[in-house]
CSV table of C-alpha atoms in Angstrom, one decimal:
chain,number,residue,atom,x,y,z
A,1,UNK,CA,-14.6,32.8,-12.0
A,2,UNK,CA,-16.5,33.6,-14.9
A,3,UNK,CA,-19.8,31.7,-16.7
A,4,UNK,CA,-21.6,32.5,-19.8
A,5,UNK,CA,-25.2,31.4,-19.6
A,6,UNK,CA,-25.7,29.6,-23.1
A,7,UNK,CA,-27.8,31.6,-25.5
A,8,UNK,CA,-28.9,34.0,-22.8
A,9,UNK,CA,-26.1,36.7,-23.5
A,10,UNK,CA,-25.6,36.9,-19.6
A,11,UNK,CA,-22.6,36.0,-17.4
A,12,UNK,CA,-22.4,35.6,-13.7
A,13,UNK,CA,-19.0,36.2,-11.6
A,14,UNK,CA,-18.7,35.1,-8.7
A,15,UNK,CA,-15.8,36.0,-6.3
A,16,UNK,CA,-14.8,34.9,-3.0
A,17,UNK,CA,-13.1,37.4,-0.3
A,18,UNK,CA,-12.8,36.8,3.5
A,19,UNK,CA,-10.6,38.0,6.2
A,20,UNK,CA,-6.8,37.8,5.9
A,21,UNK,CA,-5.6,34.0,7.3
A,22,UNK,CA,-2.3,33.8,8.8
A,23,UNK,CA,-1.1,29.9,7.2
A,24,UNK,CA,0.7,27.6,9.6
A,25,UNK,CA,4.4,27.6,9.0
A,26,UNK,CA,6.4,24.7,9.1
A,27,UNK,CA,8.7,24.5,12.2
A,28,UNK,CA,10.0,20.9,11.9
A,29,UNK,CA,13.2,21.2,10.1
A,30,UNK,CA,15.0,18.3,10.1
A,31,UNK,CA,18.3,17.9,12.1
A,32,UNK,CA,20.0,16.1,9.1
A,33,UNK,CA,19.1,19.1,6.2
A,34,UNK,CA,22.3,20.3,4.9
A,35,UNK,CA,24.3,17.1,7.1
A,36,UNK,CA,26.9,15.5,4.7
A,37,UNK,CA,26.8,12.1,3.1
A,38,UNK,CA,28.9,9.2,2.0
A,39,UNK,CA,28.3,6.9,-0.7
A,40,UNK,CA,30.2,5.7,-4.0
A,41,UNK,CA,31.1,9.0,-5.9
A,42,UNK,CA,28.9,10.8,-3.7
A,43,UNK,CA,29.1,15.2,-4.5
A,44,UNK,CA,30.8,17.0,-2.0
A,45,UNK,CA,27.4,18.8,-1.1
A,46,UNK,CA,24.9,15.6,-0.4
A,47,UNK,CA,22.0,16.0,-2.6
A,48,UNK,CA,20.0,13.8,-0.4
A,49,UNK,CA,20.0,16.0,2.5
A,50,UNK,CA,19.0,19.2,0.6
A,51,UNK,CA,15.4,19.4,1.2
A,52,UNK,CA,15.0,19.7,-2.8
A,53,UNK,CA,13.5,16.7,-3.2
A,54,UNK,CA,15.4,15.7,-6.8
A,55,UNK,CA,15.7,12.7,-7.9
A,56,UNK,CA,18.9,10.9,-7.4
A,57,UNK,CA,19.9,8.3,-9.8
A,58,UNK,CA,23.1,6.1,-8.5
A,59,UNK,CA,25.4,4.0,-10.3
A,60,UNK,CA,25.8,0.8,-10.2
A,61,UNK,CA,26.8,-0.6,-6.9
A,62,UNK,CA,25.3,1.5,-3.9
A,63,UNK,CA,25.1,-0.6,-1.3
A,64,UNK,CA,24.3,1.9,1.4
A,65,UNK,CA,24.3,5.9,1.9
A,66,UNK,CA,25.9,7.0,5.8
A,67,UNK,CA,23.9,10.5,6.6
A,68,UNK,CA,26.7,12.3,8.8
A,69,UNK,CA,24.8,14.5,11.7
A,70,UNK,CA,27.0,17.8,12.8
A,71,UNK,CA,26.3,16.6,16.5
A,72,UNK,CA,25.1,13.4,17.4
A,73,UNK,CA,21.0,13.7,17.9
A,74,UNK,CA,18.3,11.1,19.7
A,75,UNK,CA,15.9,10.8,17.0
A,76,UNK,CA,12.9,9.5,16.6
A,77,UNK,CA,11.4,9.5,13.0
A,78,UNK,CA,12.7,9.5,9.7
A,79,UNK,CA,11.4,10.3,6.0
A,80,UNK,CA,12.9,8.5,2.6
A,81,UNK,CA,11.5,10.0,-0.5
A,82,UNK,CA,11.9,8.2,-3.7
A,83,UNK,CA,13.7,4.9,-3.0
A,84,UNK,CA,14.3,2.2,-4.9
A,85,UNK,CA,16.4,-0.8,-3.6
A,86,UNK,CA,17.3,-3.9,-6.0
A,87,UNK,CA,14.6,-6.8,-5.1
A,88,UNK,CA,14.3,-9.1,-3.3
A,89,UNK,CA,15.8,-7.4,-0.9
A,90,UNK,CA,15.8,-6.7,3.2
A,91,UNK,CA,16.5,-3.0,3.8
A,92,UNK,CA,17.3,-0.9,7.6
A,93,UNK,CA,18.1,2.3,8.6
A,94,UNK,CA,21.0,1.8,11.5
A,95,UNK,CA,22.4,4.4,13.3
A,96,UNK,CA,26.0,5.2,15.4
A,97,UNK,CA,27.6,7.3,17.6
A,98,UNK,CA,31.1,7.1,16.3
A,99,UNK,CA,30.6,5.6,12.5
A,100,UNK,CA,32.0,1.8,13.5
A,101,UNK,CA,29.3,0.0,15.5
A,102,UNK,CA,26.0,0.2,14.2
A,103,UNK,CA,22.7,-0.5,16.1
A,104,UNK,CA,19.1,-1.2,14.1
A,105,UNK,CA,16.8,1.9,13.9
A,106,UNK,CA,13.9,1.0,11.4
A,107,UNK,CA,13.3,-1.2,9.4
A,108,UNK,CA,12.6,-0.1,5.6
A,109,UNK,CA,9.8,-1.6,2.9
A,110,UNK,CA,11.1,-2.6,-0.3
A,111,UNK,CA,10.9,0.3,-2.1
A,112,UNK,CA,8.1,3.7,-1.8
A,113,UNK,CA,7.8,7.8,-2.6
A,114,UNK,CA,7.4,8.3,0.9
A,115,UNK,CA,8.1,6.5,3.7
A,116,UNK,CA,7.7,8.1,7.4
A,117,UNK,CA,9.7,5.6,9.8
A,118,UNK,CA,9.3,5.9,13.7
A,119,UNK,CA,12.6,5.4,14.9
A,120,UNK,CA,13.8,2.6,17.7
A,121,UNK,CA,16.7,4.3,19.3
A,122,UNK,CA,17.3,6.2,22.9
A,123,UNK,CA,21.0,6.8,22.4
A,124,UNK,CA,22.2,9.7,20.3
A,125,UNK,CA,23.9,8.8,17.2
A,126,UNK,CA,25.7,10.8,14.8
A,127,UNK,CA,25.8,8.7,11.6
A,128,UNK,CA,23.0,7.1,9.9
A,129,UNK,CA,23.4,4.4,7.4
A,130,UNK,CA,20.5,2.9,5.1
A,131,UNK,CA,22.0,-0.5,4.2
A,132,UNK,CA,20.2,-3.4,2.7
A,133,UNK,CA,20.9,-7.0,2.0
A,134,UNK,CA,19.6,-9.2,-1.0
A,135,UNK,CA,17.3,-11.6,0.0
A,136,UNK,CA,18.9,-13.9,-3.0
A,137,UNK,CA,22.0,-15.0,-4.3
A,138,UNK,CA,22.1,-11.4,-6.3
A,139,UNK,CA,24.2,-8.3,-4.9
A,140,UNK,CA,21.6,-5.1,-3.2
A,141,UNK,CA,21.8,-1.6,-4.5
A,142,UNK,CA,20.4,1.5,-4.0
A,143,UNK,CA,19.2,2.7,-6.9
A,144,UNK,CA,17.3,6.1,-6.5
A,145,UNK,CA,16.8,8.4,-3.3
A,146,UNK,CA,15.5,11.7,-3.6
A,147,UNK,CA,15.7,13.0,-0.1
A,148,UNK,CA,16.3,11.0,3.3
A,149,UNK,CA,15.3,13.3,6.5
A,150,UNK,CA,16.1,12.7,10.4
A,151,UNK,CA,13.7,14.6,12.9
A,152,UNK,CA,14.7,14.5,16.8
């Protein structure tokens, strides 16, 4: 970087080198990156699961989003990115081994850009489903998600 000194006609430069440093690379991948995903008129490639982080804007009456793991998985933490859930609301990630009988796994605050959930589970499960209920007479919907990761 470069400064004049005002009215001095000089400049000082200063520059920085040191050794080459190796940076740490990221080995947690998450088991559900790339996993498909159901919700109404859900793409055939789930955007959620992508690792791009976009924003994803869902019509009208999303009640819940089911994550579908190639091989069922004991995990143990999850990250939502971007949610917002119709208030007042009561939202939970619950997970299954076979997609019909759903057990609790976290429970989810209202709404948040990032939210890094230690999971309650010891069974593996294949399918995980973020479902909320209105805490009201109203109906609950998700209405944004940019990126829901599962980590064993």
């Amino acid at each position: 970087a470069s400064s004049p000194v005002k009215g001095s006609g000089t400049t000082f430069t200063l520059r920085y080198q040191s050794d080459t440093a190796t940076l740490p690379v990221r080995t947690k991948v998450p088991v559900s990156r790339g996993a498909a995903c159901a919700y109404t008129n859900a793409p055939a490639v789930c955007p959620l699961t992508d690792g791009k982080t976009d924003r994803v804007q869902f019509a009208s009456g999303v009640p819940d989003v089911t994550v579908t793991l190639a091989t069922a998985k004991v995990l143990k933490k999850a990250v939502l990115r971007g949610a917002t859930f119709s208030t007042p609301s009561t939202v939970a990630l619950e997970g299954s081994p076979d997609g019909t009988t759903w057990s609790p796994l976290a429970t989810v605050a209202a709404s948040g850009q990032y939210q890094e959930l230690d999971l309650t589970t010891g069974a593996a499960v294949k399918h995980v489903r973020l479902k909320g209920t209105r805490t009201d007479t109203g109906t609950f919907d998700i209405l944004n998600l940019d990126e829901l990761s599962l980590f064993e």
